[in-house]
Coordinates of C-alpha atoms in Angstrom, one line a residue:
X1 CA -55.5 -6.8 -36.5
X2 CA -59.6 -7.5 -37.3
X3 CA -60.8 -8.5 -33.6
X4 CA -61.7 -12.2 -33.4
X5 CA -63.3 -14.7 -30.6
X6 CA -59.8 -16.2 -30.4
X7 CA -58.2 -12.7 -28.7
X8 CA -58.6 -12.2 -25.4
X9 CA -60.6 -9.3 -23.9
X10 CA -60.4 -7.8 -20.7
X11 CA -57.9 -5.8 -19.2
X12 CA -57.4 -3.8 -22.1
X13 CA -55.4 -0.6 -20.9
X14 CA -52.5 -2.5 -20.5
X15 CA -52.1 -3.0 -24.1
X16 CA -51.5 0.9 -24.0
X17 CA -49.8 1.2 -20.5
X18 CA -46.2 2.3 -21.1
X19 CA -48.0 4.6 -24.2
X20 CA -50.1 6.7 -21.9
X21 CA -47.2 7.3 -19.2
X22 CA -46.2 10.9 -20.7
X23 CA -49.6 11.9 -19.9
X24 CA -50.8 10.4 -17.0
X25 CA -48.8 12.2 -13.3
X26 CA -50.0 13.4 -11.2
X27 CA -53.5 13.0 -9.8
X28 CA -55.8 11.1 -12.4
X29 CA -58.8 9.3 -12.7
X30 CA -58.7 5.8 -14.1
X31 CA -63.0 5.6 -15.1
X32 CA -64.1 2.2 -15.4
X33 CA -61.0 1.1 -13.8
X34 CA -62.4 -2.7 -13.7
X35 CA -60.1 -5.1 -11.6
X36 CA -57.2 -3.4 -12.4
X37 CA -55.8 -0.2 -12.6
X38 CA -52.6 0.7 -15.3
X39 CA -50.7 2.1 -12.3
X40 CA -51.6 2.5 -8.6
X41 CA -51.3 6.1 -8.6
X42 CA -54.5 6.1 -10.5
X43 CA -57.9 6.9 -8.5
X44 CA -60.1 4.1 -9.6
X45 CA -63.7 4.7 -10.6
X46 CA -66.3 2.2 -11.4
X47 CA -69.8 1.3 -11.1
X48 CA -69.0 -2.1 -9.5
X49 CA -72.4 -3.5 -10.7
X50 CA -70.6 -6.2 -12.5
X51 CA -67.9 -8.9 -12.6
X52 CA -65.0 -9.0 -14.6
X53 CA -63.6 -12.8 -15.6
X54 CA -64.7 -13.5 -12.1
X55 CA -62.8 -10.8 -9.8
X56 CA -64.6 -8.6 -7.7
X57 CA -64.5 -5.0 -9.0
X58 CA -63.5 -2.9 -5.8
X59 CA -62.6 0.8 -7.2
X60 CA -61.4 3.2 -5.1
X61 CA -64.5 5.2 -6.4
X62 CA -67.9 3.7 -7.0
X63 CA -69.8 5.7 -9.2
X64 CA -71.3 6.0 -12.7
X65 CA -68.9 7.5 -15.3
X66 CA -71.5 9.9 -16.1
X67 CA -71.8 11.7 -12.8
X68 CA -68.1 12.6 -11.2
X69 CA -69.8 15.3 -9.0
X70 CA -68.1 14.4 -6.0
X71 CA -64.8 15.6 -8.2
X72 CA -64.4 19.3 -8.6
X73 CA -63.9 20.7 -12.0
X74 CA -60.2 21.5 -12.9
X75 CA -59.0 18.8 -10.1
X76 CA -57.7 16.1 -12.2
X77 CA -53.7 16.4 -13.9
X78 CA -55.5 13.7 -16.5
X79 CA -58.2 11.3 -16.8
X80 CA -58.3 8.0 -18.3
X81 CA -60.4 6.0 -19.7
X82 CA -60.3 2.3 -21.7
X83 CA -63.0 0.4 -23.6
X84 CA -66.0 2.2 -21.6
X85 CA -67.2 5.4 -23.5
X86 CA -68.7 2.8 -25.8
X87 CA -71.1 1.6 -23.4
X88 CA -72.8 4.8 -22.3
X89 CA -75.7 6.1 -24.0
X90 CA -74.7 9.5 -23.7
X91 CA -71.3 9.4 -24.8
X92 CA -70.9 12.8 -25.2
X93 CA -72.4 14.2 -21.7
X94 CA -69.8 11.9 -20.3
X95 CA -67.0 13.1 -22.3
X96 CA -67.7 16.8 -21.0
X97 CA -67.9 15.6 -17.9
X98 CA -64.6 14.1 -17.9
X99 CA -63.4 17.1 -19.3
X100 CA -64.8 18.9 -16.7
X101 CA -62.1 17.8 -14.1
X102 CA -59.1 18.1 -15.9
X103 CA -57.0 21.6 -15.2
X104 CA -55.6 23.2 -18.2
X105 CA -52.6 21.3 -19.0
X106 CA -53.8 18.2 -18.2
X107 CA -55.0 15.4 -20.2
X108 CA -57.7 13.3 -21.3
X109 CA -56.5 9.7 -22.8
X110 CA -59.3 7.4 -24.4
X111 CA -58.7 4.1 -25.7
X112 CA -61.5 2.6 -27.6
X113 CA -62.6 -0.6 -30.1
X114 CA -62.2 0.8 -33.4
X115 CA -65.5 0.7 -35.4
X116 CA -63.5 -0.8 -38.1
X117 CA -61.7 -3.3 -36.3
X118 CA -64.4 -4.8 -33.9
X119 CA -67.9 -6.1 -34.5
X120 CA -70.6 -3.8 -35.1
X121 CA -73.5 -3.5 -33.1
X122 CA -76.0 -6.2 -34.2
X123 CA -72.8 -8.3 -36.1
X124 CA -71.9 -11.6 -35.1
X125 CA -69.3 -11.2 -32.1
X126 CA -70.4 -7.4 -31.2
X127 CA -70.8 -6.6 -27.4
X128 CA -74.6 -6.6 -26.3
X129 CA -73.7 -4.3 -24.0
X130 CA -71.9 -1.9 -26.6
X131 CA -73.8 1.6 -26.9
X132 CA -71.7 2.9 -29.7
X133 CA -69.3 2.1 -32.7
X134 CA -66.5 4.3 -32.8
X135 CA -64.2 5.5 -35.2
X136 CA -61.4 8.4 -34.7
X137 CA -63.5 11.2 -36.2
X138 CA -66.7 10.2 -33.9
X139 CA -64.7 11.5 -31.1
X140 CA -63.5 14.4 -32.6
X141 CA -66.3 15.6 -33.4
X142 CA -67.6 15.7 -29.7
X143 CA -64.5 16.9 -28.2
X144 CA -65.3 20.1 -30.7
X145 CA -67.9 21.2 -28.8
X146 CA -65.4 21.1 -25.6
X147 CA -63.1 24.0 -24.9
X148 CA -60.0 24.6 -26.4
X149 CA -57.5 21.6 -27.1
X150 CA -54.8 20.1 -28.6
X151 CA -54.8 16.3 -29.8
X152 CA -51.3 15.1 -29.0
X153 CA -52.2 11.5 -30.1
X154 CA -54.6 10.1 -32.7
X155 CA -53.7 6.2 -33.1
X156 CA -55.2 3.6 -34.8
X157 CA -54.1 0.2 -32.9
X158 CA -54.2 -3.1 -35.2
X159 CA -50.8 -4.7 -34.0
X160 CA -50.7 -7.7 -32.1
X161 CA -54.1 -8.4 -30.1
X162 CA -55.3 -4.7 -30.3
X163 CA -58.5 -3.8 -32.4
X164 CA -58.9 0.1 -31.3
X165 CA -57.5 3.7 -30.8
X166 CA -55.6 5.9 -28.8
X167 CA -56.3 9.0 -28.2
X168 CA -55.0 12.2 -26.0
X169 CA -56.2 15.5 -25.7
X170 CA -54.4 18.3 -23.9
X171 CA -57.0 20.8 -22.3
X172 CA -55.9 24.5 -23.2
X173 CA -56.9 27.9 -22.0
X174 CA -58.6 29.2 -25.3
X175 CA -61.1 27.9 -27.0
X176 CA -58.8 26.9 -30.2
X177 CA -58.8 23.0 -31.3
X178 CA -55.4 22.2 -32.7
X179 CA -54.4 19.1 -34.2
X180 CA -50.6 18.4 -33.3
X181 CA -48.6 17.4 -36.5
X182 CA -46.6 14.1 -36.7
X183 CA -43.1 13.8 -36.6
X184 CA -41.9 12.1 -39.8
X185 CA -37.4 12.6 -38.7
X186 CA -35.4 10.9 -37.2
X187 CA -36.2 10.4 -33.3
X188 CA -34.2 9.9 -30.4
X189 CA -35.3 9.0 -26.5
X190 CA -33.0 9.5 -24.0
X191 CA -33.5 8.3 -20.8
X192 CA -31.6 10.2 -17.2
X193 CA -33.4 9.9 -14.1
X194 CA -31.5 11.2 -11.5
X195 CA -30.1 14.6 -9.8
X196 CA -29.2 18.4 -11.3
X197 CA -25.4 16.9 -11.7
X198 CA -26.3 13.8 -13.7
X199 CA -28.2 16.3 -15.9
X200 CA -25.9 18.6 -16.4
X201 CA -23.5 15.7 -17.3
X202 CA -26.3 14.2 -20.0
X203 CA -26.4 17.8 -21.4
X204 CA -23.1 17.2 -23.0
X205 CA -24.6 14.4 -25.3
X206 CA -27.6 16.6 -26.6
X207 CA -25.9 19.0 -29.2
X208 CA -24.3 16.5 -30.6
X209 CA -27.5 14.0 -31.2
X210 CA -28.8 17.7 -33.1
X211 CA -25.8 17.4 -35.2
X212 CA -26.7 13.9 -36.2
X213 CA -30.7 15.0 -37.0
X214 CA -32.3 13.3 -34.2
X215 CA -35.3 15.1 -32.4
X216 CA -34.7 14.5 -29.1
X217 CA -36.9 13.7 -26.1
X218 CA -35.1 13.4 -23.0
X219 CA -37.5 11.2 -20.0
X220 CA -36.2 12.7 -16.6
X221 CA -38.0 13.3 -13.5
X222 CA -39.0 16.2 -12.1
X223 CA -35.3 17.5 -10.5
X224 CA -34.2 16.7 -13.5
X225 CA -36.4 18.8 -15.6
X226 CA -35.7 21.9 -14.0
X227 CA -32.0 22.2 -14.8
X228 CA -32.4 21.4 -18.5
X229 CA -36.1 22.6 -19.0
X230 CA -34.6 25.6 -21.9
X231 CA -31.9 23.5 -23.1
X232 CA -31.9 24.4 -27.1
X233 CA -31.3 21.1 -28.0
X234 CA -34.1 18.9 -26.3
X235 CA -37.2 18.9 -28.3
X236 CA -39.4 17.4 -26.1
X237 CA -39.6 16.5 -21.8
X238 CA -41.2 14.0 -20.3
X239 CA -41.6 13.9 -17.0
X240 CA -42.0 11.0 -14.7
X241 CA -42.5 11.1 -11.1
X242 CA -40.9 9.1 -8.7
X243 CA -42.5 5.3 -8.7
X244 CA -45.2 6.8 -11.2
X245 CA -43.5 3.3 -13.5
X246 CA -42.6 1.0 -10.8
X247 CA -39.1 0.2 -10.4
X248 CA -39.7 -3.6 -11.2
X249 CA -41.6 -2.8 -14.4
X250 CA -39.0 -0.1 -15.8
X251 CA -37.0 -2.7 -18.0
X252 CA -40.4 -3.3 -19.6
X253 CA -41.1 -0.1 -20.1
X254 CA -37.6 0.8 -21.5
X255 CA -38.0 -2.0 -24.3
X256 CA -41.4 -0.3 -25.4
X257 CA -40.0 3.0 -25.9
X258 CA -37.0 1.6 -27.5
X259 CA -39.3 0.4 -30.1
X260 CA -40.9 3.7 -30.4
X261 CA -37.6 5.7 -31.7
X262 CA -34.7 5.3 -34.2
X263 CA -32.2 5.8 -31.3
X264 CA -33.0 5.0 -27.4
X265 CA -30.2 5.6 -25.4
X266 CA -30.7 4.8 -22.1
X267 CA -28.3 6.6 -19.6
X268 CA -29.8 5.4 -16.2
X269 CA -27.5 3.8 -13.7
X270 CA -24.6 4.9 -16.6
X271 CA -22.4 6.4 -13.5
X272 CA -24.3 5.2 -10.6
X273 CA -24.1 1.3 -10.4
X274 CA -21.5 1.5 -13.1
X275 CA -18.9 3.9 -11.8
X276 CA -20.0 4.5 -8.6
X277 CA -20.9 1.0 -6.4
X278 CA -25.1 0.9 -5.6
X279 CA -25.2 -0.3 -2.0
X280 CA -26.3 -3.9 -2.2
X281 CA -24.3 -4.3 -5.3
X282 CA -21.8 -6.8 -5.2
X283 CA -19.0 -4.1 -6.3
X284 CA -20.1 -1.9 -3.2
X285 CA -18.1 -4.4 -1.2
X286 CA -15.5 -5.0 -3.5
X287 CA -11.9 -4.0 -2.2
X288 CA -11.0 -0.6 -2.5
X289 CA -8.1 -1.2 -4.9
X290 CA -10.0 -3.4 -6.7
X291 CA -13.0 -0.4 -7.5
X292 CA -10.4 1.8 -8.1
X293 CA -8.9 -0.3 -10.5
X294 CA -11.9 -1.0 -12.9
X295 CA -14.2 2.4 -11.7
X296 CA -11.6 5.1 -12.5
X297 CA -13.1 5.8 -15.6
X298 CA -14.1 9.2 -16.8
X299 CA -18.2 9.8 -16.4
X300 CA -19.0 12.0 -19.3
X301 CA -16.8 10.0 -21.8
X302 CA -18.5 7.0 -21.1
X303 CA -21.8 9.2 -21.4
X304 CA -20.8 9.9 -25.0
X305 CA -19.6 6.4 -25.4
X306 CA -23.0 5.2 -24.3
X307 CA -24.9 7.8 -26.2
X308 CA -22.5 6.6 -29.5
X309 CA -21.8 10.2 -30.3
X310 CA -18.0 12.2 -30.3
X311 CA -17.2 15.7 -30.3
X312 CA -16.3 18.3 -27.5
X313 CA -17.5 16.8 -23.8
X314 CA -19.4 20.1 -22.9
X315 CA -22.0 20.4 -19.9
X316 CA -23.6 23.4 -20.3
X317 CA -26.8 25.2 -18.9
X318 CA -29.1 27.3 -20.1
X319 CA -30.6 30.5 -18.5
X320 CA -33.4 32.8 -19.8
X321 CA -32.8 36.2 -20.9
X322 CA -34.9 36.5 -18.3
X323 CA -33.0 34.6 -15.3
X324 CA -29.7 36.6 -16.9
X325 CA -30.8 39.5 -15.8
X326 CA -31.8 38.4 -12.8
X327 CA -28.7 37.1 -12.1
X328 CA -26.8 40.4 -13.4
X329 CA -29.1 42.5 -10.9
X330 CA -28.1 40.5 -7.9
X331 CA -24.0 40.8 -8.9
X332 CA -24.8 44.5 -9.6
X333 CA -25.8 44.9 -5.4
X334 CA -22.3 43.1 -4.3
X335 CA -18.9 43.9 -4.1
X336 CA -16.5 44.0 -6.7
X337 CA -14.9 40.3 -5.7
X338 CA -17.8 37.3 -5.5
X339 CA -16.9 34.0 -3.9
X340 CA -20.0 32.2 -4.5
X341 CA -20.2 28.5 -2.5
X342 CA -22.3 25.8 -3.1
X343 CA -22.3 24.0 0.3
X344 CA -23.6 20.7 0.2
X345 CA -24.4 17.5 -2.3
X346 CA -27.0 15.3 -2.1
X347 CA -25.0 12.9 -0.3
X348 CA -23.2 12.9 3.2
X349 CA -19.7 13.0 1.7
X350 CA -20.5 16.1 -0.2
X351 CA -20.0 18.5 2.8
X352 CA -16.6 20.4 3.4
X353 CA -16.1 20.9 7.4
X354 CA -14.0 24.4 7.2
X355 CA -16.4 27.0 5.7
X356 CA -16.5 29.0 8.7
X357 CA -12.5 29.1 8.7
X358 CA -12.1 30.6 5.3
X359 CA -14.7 32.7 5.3
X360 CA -13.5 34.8 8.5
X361 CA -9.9 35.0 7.0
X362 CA -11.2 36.0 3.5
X363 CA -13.1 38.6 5.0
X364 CA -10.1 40.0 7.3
X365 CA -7.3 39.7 4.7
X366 CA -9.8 40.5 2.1
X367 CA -12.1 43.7 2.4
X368 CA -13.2 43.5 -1.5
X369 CA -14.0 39.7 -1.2
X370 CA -18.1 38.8 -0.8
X371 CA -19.4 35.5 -0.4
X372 CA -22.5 33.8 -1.4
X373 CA -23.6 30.6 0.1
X374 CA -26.4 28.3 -2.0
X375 CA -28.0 25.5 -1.4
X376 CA -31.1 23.9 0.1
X377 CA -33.2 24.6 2.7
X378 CA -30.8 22.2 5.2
X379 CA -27.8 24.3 4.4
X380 CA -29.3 26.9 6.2
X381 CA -27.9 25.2 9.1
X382 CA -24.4 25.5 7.8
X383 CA -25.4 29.5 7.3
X384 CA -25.7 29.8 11.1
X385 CA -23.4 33.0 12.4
X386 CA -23.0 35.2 9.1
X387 CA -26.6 36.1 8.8
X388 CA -26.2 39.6 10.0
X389 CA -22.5 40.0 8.1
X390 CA -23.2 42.1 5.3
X391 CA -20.4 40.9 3.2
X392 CA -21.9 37.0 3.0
X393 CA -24.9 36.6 1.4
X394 CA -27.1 33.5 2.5
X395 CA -29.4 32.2 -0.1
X396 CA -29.6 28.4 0.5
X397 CA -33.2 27.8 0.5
X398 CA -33.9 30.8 -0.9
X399 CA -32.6 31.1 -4.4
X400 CA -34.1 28.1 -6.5
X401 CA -32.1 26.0 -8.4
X402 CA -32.0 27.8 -11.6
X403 CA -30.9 31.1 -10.1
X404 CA -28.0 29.5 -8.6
X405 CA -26.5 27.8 -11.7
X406 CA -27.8 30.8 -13.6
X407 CA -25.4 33.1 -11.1
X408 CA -22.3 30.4 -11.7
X409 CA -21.5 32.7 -14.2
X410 CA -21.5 36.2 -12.5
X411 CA -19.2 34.7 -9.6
X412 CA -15.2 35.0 -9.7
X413 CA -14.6 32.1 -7.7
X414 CA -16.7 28.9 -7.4
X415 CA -16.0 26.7 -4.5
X416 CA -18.1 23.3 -3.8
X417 CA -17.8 20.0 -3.4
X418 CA -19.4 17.3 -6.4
X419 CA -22.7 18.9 -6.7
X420 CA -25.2 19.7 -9.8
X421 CA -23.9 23.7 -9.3
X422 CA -20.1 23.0 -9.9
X423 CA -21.5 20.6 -13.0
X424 CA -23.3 23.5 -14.6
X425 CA -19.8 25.4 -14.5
X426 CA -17.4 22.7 -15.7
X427 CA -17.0 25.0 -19.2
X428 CA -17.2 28.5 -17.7
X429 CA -13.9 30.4 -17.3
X430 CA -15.4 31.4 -14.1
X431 CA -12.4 29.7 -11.6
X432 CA -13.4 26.9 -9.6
X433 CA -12.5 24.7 -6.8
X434 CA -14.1 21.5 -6.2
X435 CA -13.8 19.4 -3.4
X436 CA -13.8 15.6 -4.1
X437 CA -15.3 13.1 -2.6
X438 CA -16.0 9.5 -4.4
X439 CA -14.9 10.3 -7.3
X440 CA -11.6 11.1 -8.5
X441 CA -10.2 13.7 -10.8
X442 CA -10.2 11.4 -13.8
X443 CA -13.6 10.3 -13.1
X444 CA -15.5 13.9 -12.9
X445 CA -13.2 17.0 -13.2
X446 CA -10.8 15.8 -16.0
X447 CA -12.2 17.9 -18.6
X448 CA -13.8 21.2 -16.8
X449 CA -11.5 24.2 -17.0
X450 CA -10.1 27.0 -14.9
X451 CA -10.5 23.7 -11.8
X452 CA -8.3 23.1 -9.1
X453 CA -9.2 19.7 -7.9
X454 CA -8.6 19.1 -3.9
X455 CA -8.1 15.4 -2.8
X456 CA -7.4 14.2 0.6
X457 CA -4.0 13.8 1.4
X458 CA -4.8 10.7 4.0
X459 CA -7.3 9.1 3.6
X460 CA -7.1 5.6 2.8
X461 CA -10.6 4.7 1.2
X462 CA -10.7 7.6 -1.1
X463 CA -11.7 8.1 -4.0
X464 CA -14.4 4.9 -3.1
X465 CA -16.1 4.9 -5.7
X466 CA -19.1 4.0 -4.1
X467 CA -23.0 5.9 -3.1
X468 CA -23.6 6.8 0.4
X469 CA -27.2 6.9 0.0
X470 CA -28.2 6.1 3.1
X471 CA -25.8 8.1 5.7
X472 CA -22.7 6.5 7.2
X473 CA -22.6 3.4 7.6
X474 CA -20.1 2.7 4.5
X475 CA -18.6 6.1 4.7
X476 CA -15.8 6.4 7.2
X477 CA -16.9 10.1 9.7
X478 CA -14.3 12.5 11.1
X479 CA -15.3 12.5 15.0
X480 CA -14.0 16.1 15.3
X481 CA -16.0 17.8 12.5
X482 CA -19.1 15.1 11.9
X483 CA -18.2 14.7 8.0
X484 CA -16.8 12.1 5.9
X485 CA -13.2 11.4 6.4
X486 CA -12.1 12.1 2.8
X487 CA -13.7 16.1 3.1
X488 CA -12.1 16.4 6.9
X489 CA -8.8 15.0 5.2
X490 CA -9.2 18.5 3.0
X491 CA -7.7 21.2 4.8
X492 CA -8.7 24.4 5.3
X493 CA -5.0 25.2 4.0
X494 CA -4.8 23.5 0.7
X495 CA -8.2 25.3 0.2
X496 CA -6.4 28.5 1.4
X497 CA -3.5 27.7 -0.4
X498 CA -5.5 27.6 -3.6
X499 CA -7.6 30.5 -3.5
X500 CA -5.2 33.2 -2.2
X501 CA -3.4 33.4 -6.1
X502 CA -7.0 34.1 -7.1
X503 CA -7.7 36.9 -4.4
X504 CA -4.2 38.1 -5.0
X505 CA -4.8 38.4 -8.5
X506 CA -8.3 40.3 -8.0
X507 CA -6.8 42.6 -5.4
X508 CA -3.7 43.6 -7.3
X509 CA -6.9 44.3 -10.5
X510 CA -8.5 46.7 -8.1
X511 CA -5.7 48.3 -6.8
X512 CA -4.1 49.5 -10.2
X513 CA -8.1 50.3 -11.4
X514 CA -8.1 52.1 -8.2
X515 CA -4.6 54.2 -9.1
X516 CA -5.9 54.5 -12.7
X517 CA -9.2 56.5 -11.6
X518 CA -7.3 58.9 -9.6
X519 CA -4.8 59.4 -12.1
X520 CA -7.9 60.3 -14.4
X521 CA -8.8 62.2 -12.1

């Protein structure tokens, strides 16, 4: 659309707000912010010499736009700008001074009134104030004298009440200006906030949108990027942090970027609130037999229901050659039989009480057994006593997240209750044994293989099908052990009684490899 005197102006980033939210976490300037900012993690900076359809301008920053010396270069993740650059008479000392703060990586994003779209200077309707007429190319040609960068986005914007351009440059480390080609396939957005289990659950979907053409960008946060971050079949991650989009405004932002792609599929609350009972949801105090009733359903077939795609249900992660060896380095240094345990969820359900128990017994009725316990830095509580016992390894807080999925498949038995590490070995032969929690066995271990599944045997709530995201006070606590009733209710002999035919089977291995090399010899 040709600007007229019958469009509004003023407040014109938020015609580009949910646009610019790939490129703007992090710590970001917002210059020439005017009475409001596109986000309130933005640092606001503005003259405040003026009014703006009478609201005060109060920036978090007063200053010109042409003098950010107070801002150290390389400090910024991105800067923004919207309908200013125009009204500088040095447009291009202020663009290198923008530039000046953002690190490598980061971005600059510039929206601005398209020369072709908006009065000229001197034209009936122009801005007295504007400096400049702008089209695409003018800023091009400054940013060339700029170090090295790559323009992501070059848009012109005529739709609706928008009369300008969009912009975004990602700052490199060389000196090379690259132009980023436009994607003319099919596109798909997928949407999964959430933890390294919902993840590895959405990673089931993503070979199959491949097999249907789609380039796929997955939106996640930043947990969630890490587990998927060399999955094969994602084209593109974008990365939100937490309340970077507000959690009233995500519905808005969701219908934008459904516009944006062939296919949005949006897999947020698809388990949680749906499956598993949000507290504060009416179904959270729905009664038990009722949840169980309508929430025994399977999570990753209703992921590929959602996602409208069928073939195998597969969660799958994806090491480096790299993290392999890793990985194949640390196995090399044990013994020759590796129980490794992932010892707590993200939840207060998802801790088993008898740890202690089985691991003293393994290690007496045992000698070629090894453990290795992973998790974060508060399992290192649950660690306490087998520091100094060479044959249990303690690496919670100390092996990241990626080297312990990436080691799922060097162990040769897998024990853990619903976390994002058992979900990363639902399709390795490795043998596993999960304890559950909220969910049942149709709900999350149905498909995995080599699983034994242990449920309590007495306790009345389970599976709940609910979140404990905030401690106890739904979740029914064992007094003797100080964990959820359901994991108490799992005892350290149906665990025992479980993983002696696998120790069995490993010890009889060695002992006729044993006989075999002494034969040879």
């Amino acid at each position: 659309m040709v600007w007229s005197k019958d469009i509004p102006e003023g407040n014109e980033a938020v015609k580009v707000r949910w646009d610019i939210v790939p490129y703007t976490r992090g710590r970001g300037l917002d210059i020439g912010c005017g009475a409001q900012k596109p986000f309130a993690h933005f640092i606001g900076v503005d003259n405040g010499h003026h009014k703006v359809f009478g609201y005060d301008i109060r920036p978090d920053v007063q200053a010109e736009a042409d003098d950010l010396s107070m801002f150290a270069s390389r400090s910024m993740d991105f800067v923004f700008s919207s309908h200013l650059l125009e009204h500088i008479d040095d447009a291009e000392a202020a663009l290198r001074e923008w530039w000046r703060l953002i690190k490598v990586g980061g971005y600059l994003v510039l929206y601005l009134p398209h020369k072709r779209l908006y009065p000229n200077i001197g034209q009936p309707g122009s801005n007295p104030d504007h400096r400049h007429d702008f089209e695409p190319t003018d800023i091009v040609s400054y940013m060339e004298r700029n170090g090295g960068w790559t323009l992501l986005l070059n848009e012109e914007r005529n739709a609706g009440d928008e009369y300008s351009f969009l912009q975004v440059y990602r700052k490199e480390a060389g000196k090379l200006h690259t132009i980023e080609p436009k994607y003319e396939g099919k596109t798909c957005a997928v949407v999964r906030y959430g933890a390294f289990g919902d993840l590895m659950m959405a990673s089931s979907i993503f070979p199959l949108l491949k097999e249907q053409g789609y380039r796929v960008t997955l939106f996640t946060m930043p947990i969630g990027e890490e587990v998927v971050r060399h999955d094969p079949n994602i084209d593109e991650i974008v990365i939100q942090d937490k309340d970077q989009v507000p959690n009233n405004q995500l519905v808005e932002f969701w219908a934008h970027l459904s516009k944006r792609y062939d296919k949005f599929i949006n897999l947020s609350e698809s388990i949680e609130g749906v499956w598993l009972a949000l507290p504060g949801r009416s179904n959270h105090r729905w009664p038990h037999e009722l949840r169980h009733k309508y929430m025994n359903r399977n999570y990753l077939e209703f992921t590929h229901e959602l996602a409208g795609v069928s073939g195998e249900l597969r969660q799958e992660f994806y090491p480096t050659l790299e993290e392999k060896a890793w990985a194949r380095a640390q196995r090399d240094r044990m013994g020759k039989f590796v129980i490794m345990w992932s010892l707590a969820g993200s939840s207060v359900h998802k801790t088993w009480p008898y740890l202690d128990e089985i691991i003293a017994r393994t290690l007496l009725e045992y000698p070629h057994a090894e453990f290795v316990l992973v998790g974060d830095q508060i399992c290192k509580m649950l660690e306490q006593g087998w520091e100094s016992e060479r044959r249990v390894h303690c690496r919670s807080g100390e092996w990241n997240i990626r080297q312990s999925l990436t080691f799922t498949a060097m162990a040769d038995l897998l024990i853990g209750p619903e976390t994002g590490v058992m979900n990363a070995a639902a399709n390795l032969p490795v043998k596993k044994i999960v304890t559950l929690s909220h969910s049942s066995v149709e709900n999350l271990t149905k498909h995995w293989i080599n699983t034994f599944s242990l449920t309590p045997k007495n306790t009345a709530c389970y599976p709940c099908h609910q979140l404990h995201t905030g401690g106890f006070e739904f979740c029914p606590r064992d007094d003797r052990t100080g964990c959820a009733s359901c994991q108490a209710d799992i005892s350290a002999d149906q665990m025992w009684e479980v993983m002696v035919p696998v120790l069995e089977r490993r010890n009889l291995e060695a002992h006729f490899a044993s006989n075999y090399a002494q034969a040879a010899a």
